[in-house]
PDB file of C-alpha atoms in Angstrom:
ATOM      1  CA  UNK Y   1     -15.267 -23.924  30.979  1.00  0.00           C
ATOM      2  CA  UNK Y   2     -13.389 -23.013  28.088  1.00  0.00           C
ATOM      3  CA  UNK Y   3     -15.197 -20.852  25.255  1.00  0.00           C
ATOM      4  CA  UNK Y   4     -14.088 -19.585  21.804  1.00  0.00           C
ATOM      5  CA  UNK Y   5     -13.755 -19.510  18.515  1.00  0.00           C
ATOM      6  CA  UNK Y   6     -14.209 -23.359  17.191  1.00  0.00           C
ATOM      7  CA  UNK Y   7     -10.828 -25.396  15.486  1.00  0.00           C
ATOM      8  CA  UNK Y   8     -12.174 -28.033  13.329  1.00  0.00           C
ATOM      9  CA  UNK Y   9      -9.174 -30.538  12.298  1.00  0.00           C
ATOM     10  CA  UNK Y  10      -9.006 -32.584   8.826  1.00  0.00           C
ATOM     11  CA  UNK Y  11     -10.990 -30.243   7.067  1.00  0.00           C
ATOM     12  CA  UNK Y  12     -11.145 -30.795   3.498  1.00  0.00           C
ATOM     13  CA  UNK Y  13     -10.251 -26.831   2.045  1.00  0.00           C
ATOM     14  CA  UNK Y  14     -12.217 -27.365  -0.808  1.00  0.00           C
ATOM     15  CA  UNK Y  15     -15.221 -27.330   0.645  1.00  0.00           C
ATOM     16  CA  UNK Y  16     -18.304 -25.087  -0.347  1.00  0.00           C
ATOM     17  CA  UNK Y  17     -21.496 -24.783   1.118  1.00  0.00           C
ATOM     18  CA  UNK Y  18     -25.145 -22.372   0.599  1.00  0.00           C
ATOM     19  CA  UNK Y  19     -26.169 -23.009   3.978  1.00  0.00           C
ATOM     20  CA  UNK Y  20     -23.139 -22.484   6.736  1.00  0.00           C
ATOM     21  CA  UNK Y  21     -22.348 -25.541   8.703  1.00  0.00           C
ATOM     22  CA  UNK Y  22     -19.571 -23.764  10.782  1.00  0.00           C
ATOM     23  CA  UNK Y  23     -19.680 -20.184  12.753  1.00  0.00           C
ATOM     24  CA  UNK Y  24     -17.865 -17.649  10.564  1.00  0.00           C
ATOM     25  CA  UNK Y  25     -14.083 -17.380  11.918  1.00  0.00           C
ATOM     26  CA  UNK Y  26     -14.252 -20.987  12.536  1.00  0.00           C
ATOM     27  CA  UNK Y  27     -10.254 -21.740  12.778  1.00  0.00           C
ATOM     28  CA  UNK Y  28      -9.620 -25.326  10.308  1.00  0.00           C
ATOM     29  CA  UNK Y  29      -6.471 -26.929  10.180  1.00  0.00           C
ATOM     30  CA  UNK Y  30      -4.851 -29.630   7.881  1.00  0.00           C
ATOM     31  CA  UNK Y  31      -3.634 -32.959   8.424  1.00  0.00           C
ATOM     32  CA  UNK Y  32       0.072 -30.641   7.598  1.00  0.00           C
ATOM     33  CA  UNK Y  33      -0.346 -28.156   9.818  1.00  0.00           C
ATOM     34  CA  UNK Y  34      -2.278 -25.479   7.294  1.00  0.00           C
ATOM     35  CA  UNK Y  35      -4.573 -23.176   8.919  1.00  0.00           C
ATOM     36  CA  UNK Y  36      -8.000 -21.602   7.484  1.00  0.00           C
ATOM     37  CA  UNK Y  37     -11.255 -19.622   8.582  1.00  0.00           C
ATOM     38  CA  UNK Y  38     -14.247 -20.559   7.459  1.00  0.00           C
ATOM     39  CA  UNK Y  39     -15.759 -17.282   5.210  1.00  0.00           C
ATOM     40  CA  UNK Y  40     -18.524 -15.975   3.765  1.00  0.00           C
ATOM     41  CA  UNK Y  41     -18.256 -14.907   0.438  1.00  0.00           C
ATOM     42  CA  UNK Y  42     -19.032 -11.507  -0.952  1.00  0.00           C
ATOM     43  CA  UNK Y  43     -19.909  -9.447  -4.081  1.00  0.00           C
ATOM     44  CA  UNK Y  44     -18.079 -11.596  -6.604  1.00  0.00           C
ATOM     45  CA  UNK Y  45     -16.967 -14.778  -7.397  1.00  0.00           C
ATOM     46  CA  UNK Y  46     -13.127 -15.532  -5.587  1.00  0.00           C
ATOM     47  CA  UNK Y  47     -10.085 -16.047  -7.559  1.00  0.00           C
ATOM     48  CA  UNK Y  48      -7.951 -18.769  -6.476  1.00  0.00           C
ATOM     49  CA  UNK Y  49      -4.030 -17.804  -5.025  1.00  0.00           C
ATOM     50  CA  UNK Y  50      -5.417 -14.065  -4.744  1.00  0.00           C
ATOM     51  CA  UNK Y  51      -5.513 -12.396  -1.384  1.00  0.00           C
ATOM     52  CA  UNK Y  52      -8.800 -11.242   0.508  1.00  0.00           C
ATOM     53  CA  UNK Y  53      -9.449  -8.565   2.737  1.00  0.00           C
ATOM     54  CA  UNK Y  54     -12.484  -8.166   4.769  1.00  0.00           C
ATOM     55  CA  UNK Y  55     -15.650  -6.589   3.299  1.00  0.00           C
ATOM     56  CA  UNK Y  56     -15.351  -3.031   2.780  1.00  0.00           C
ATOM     57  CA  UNK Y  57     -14.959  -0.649   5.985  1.00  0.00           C
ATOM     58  CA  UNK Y  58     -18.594   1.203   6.633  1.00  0.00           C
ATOM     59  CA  UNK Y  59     -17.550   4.652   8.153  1.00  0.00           C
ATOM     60  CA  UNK Y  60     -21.334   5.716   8.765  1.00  0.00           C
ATOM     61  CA  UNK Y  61     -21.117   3.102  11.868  1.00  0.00           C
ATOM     62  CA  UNK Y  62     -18.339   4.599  12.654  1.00  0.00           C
ATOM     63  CA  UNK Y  63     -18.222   7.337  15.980  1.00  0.00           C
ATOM     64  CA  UNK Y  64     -21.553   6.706  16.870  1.00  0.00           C
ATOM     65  CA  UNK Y  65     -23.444   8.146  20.139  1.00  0.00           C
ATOM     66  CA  UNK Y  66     -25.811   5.762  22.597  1.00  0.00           C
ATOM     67  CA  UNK Y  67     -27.726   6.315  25.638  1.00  0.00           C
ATOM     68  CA  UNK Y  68     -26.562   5.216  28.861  1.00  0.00           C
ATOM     69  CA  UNK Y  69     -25.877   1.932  29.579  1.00  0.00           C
ATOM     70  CA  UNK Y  70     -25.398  -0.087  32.785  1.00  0.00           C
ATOM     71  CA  UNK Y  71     -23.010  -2.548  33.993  1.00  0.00           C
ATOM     72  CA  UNK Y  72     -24.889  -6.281  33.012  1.00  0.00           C
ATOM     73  CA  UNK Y  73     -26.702  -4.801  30.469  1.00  0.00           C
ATOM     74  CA  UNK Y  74     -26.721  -6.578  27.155  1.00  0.00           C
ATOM     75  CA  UNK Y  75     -27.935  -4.131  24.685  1.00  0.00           C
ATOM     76  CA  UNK Y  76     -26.653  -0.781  23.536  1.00  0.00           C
ATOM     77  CA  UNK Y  77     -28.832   1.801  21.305  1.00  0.00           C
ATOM     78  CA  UNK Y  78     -27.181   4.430  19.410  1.00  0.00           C
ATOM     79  CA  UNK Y  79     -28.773   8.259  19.818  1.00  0.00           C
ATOM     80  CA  UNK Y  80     -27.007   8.490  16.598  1.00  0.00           C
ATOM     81  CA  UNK Y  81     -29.084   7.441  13.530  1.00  0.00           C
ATOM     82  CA  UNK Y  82     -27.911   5.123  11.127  1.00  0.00           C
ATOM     83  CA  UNK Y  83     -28.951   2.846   8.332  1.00  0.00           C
ATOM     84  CA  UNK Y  84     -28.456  -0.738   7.855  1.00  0.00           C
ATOM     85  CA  UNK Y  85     -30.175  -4.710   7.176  1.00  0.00           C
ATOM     86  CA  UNK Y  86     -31.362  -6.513   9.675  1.00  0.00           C
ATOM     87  CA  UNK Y  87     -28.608  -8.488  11.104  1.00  0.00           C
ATOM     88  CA  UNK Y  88     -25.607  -6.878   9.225  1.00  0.00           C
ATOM     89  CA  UNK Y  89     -23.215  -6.443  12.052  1.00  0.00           C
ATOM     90  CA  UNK Y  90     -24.166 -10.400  13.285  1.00  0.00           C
ATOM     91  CA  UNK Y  91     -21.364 -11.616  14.617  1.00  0.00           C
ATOM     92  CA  UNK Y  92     -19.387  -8.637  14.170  1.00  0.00           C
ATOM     93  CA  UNK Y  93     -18.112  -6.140  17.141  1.00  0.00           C
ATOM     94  CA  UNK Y  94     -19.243  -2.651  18.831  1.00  0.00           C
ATOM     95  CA  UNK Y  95     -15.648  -1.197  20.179  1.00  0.00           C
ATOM     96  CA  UNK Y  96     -16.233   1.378  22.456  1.00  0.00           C
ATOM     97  CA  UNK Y  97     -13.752   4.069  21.153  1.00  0.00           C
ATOM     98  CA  UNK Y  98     -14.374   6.863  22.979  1.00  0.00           C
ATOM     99  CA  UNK Y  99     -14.330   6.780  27.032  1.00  0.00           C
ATOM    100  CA  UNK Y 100     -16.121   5.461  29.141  1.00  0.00           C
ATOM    101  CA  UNK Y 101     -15.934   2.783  28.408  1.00  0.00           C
ATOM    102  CA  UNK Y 102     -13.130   2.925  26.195  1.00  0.00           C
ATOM    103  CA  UNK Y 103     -11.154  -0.133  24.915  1.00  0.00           C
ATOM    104  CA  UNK Y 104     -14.145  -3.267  25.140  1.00  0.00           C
ATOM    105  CA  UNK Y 105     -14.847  -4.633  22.874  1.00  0.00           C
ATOM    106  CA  UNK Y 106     -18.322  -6.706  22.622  1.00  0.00           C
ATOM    107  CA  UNK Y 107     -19.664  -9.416  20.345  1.00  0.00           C
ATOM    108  CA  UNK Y 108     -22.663  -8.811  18.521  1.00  0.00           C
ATOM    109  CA  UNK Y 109     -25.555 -10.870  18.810  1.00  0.00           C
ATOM    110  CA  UNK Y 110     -28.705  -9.079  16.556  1.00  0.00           C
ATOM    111  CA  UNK Y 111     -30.561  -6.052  16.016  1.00  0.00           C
ATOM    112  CA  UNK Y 112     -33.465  -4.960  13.867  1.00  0.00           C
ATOM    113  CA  UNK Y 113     -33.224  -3.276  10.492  1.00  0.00           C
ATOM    114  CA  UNK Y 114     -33.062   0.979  10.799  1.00  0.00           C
ATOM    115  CA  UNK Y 115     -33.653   3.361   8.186  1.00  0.00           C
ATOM    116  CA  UNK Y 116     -32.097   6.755   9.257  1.00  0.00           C
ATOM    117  CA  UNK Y 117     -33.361   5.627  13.176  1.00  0.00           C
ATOM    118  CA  UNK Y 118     -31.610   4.767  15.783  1.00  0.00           C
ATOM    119  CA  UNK Y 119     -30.595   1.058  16.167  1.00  0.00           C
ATOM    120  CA  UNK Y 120     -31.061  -1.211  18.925  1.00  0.00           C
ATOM    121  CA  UNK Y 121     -27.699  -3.482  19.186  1.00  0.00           C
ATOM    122  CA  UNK Y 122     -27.963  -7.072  21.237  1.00  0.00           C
ATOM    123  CA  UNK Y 123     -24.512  -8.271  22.721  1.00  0.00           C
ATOM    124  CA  UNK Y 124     -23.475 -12.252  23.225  1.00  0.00           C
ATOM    125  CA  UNK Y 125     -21.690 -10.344  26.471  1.00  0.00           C
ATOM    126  CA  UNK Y 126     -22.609  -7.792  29.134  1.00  0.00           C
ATOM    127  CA  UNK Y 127     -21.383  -4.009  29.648  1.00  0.00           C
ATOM    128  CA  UNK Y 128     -18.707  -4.923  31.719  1.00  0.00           C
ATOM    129  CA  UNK Y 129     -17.407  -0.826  32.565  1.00  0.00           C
ATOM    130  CA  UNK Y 130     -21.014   1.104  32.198  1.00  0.00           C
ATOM    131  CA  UNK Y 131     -21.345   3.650  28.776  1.00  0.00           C
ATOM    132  CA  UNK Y 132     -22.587   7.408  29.083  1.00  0.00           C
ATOM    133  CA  UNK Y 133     -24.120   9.628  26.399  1.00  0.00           C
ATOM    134  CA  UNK Y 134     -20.177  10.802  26.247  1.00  0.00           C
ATOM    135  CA  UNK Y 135     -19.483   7.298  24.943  1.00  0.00           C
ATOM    136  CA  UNK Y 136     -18.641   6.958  21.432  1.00  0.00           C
ATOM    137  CA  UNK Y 137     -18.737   3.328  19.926  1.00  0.00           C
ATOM    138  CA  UNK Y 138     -18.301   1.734  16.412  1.00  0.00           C
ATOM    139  CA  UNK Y 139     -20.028  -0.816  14.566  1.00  0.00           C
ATOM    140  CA  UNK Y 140     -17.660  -3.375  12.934  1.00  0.00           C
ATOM    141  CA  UNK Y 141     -18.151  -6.216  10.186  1.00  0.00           C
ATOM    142  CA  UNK Y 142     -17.042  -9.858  11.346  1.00  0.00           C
ATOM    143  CA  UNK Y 143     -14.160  -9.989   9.433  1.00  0.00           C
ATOM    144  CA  UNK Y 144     -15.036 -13.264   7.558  1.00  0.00           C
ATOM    145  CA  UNK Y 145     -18.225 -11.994   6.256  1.00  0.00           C
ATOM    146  CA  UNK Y 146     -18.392 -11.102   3.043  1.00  0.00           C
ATOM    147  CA  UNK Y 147     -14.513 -11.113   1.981  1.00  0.00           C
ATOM    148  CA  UNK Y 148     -13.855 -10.161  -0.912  1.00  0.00           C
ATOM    149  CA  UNK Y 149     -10.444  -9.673  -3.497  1.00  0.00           C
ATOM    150  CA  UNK Y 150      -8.030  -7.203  -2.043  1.00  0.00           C
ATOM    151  CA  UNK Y 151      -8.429  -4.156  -3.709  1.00  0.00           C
ATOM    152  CA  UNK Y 152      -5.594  -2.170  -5.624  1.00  0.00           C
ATOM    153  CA  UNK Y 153      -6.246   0.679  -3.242  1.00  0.00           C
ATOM    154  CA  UNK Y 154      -7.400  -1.569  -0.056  1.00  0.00           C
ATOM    155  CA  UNK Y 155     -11.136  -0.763   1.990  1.00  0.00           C
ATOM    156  CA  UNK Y 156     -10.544  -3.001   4.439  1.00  0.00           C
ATOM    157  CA  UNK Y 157      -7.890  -5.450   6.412  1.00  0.00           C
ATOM    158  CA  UNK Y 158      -6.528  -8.845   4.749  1.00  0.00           C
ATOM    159  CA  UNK Y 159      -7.814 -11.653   5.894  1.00  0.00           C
ATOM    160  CA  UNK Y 160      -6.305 -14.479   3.885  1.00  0.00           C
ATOM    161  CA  UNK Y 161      -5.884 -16.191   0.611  1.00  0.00           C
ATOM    162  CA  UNK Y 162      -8.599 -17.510  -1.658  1.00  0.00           C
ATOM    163  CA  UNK Y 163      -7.843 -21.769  -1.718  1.00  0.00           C
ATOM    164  CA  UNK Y 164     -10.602 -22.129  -4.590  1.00  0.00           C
ATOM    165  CA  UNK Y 165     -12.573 -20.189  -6.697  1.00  0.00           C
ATOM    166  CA  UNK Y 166     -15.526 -19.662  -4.277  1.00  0.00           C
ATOM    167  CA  UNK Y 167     -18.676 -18.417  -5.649  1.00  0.00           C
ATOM    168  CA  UNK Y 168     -20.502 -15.011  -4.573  1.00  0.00           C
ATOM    169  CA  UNK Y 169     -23.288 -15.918  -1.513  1.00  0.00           C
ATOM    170  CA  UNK Y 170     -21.425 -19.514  -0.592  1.00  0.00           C
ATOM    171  CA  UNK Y 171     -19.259 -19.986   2.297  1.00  0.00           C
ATOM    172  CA  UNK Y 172     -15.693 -21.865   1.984  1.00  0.00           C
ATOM    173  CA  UNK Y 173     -12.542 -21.888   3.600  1.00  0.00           C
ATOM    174  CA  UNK Y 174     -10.019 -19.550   2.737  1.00  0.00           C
ATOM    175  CA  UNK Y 175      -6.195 -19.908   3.814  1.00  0.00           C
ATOM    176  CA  UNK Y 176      -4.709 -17.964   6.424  1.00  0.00           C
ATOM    177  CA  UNK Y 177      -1.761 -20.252   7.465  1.00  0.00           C
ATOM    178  CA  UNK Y 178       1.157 -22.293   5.878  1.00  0.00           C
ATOM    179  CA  UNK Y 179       2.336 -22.873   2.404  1.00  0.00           C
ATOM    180  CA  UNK Y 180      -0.360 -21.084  -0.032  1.00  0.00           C
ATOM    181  CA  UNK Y 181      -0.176 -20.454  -3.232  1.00  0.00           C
ATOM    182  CA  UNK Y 182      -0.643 -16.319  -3.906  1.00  0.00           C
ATOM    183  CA  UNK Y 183      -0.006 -13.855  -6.857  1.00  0.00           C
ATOM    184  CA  UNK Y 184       3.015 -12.008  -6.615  1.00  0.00           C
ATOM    185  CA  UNK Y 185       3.080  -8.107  -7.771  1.00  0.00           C
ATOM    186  CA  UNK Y 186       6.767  -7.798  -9.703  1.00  0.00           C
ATOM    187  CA  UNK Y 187       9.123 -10.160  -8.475  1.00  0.00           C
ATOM    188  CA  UNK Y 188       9.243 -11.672  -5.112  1.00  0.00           C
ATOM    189  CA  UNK Y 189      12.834 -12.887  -3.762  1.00  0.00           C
ATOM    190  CA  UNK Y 190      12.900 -15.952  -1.487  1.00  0.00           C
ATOM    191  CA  UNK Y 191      12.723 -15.645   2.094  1.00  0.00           C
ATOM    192  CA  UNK Y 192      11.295 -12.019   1.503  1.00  0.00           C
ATOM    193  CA  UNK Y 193       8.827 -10.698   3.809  1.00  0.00           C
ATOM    194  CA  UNK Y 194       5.918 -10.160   1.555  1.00  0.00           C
ATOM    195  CA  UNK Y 195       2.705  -7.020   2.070  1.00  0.00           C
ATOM    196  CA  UNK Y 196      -0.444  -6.771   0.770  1.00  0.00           C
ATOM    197  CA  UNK Y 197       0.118  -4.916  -2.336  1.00  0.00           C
ATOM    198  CA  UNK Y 198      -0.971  -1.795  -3.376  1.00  0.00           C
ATOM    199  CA  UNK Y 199      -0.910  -1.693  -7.015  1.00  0.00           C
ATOM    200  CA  UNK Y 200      -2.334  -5.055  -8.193  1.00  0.00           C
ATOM    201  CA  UNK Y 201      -5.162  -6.396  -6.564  1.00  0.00           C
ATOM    202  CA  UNK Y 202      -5.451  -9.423  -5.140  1.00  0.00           C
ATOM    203  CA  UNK Y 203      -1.278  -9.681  -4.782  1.00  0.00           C
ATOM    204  CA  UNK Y 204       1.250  -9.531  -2.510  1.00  0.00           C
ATOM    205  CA  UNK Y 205       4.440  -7.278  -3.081  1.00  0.00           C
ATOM    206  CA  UNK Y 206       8.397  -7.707  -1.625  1.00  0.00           C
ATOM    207  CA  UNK Y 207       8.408  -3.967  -0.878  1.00  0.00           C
ATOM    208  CA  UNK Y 208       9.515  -3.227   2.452  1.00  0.00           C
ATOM    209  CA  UNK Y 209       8.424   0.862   1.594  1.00  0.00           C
ATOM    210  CA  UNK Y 210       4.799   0.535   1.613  1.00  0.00           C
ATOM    211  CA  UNK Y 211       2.877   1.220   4.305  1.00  0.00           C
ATOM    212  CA  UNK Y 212       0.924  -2.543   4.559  1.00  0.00           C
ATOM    213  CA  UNK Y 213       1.082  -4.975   7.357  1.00  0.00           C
ATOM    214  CA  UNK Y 214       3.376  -8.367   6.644  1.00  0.00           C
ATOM    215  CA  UNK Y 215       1.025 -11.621   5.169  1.00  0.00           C
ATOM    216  CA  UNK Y 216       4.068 -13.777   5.360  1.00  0.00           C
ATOM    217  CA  UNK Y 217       7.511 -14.661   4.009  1.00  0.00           C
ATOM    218  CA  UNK Y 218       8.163 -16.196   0.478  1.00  0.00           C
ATOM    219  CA  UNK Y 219       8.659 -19.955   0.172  1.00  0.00           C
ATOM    220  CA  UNK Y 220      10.597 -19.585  -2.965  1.00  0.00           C
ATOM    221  CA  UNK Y 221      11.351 -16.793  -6.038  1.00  0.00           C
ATOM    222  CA  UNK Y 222       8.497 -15.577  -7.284  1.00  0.00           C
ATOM    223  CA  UNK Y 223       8.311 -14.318 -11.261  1.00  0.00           C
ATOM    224  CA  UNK Y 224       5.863 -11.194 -11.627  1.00  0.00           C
ATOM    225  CA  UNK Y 225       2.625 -11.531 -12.103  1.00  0.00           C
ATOM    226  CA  UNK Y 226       2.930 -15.275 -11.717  1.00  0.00           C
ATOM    227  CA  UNK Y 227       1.298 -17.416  -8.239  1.00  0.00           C
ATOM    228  CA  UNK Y 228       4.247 -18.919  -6.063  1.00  0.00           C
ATOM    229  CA  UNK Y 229       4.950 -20.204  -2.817  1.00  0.00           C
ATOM    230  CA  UNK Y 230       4.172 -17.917   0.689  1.00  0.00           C
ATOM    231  CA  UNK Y 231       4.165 -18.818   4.203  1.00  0.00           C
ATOM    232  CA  UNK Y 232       0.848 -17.322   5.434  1.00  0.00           C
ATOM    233  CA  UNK Y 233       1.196 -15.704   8.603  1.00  0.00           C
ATOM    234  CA  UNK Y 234      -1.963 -14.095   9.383  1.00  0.00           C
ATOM    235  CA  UNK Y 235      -3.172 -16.210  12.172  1.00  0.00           C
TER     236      UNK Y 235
END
């Protein structure tokens, strides 16, 4: 049996909901080929044609000590304390960073609340190599969770392009495919390979110099600070 990450076809992008009807990384395509992930919203309201990045990296679930844990097991606790909601890394990923171990990478089920405790984590999968008090693992956001406007001076990874101008707490799709329409930081030549920028936020830049990952390639000339044509390629 095949398992995965849901594509829903002949979704309409415009789309908002309170309540989720789809998992969060949900794949949607367009009757043209456009591709999308179904997001959760963050701390403010989305800007249409502006990029997104995930929600901002949380380096105090970072490099975090557990007990032992045993091949089949499907829960980890950290010997290192932490604090966080109830739920916050749903959906999200412990990567075991430090050996053994080292390299898995597990989907996150639940776990309680903690307050400056120690924190109980419940996997979708079993330990498949087992973890030793020498294992080091991090606790990492589902990337589609609270997204939010990439930031002049970026906190986390981009994840796509706002389609509509989402509201904080709702869930939407957001592009990461195809033709979108995104701001362009000073002036974008066509057929330039185009970077998150890192001067205006929710932009894109034809720089080759700085140090950010390609989002795609430029449809047509782009004026600056005006929205124009890219070719997604994050997904």
């Amino acid at each position: 049996m095949f398992t995965g990450v849901p594509v829903i076809y002949g979704i309409n992008p415009f789309e908002t909901e309170a309540v989720p009807s789809h998992q969060l990384g949900s794949i949607g395509v367009t009757a043209d080929g456009r591709k999308f992930r179904y997001a959760e919203v963050g701390g403010s309201d989305l800007v249409a044609g502006n990029l997104l990045q995930s929600a901002a990296e949380a380096t105090d679930s970072q490099n975090l000590a557990v007990a032992a844990a045993a091949i089949g097991d499907t829960t980890v606790t950290t010997t290192t304390t932490l604090t966080v909601t109830a739920n916050e890394f749903e959906n999200g990923y412990l990567v075991v960073t430090i050996t053994p171990g080292l390299g898995h990478v597990y989907r996150i089920k639940s776990h309680p609340a903690a307050t400056a405790a120690t924190l109980v984590v419940t996997l979708y999968d079993p330990i498949e190599i087992a973890l030793t008090t020498g294992s080091r693992i991090d606790l990492v956001h589902n990337p589609f969770a609270n997204v939010i406007q990439w930031p002049a001076t970026e906190t986390g990874t981009p994840v796509g392009v706002a389609f509509i101008a989402a509201v904080t707490n709702t869930f939407t799709w957001i592009q990461t495919g195809g033709v979108a329409c995104v701001l362009s930081e000073g002036v974008t030549a066509v057929g330039a390979a185009v970077r998150a920028s890192t001067g205006t936020a929710g932009a894109v830049i034809d720089d080759a110099t700085i140090a950010q990952a390609e989002v795609g390639t430029a449809v047509t000339g782009i004026a600056s600070g005006e929205n124009g044509a890219i070719f997604l390629r994050l997904d």
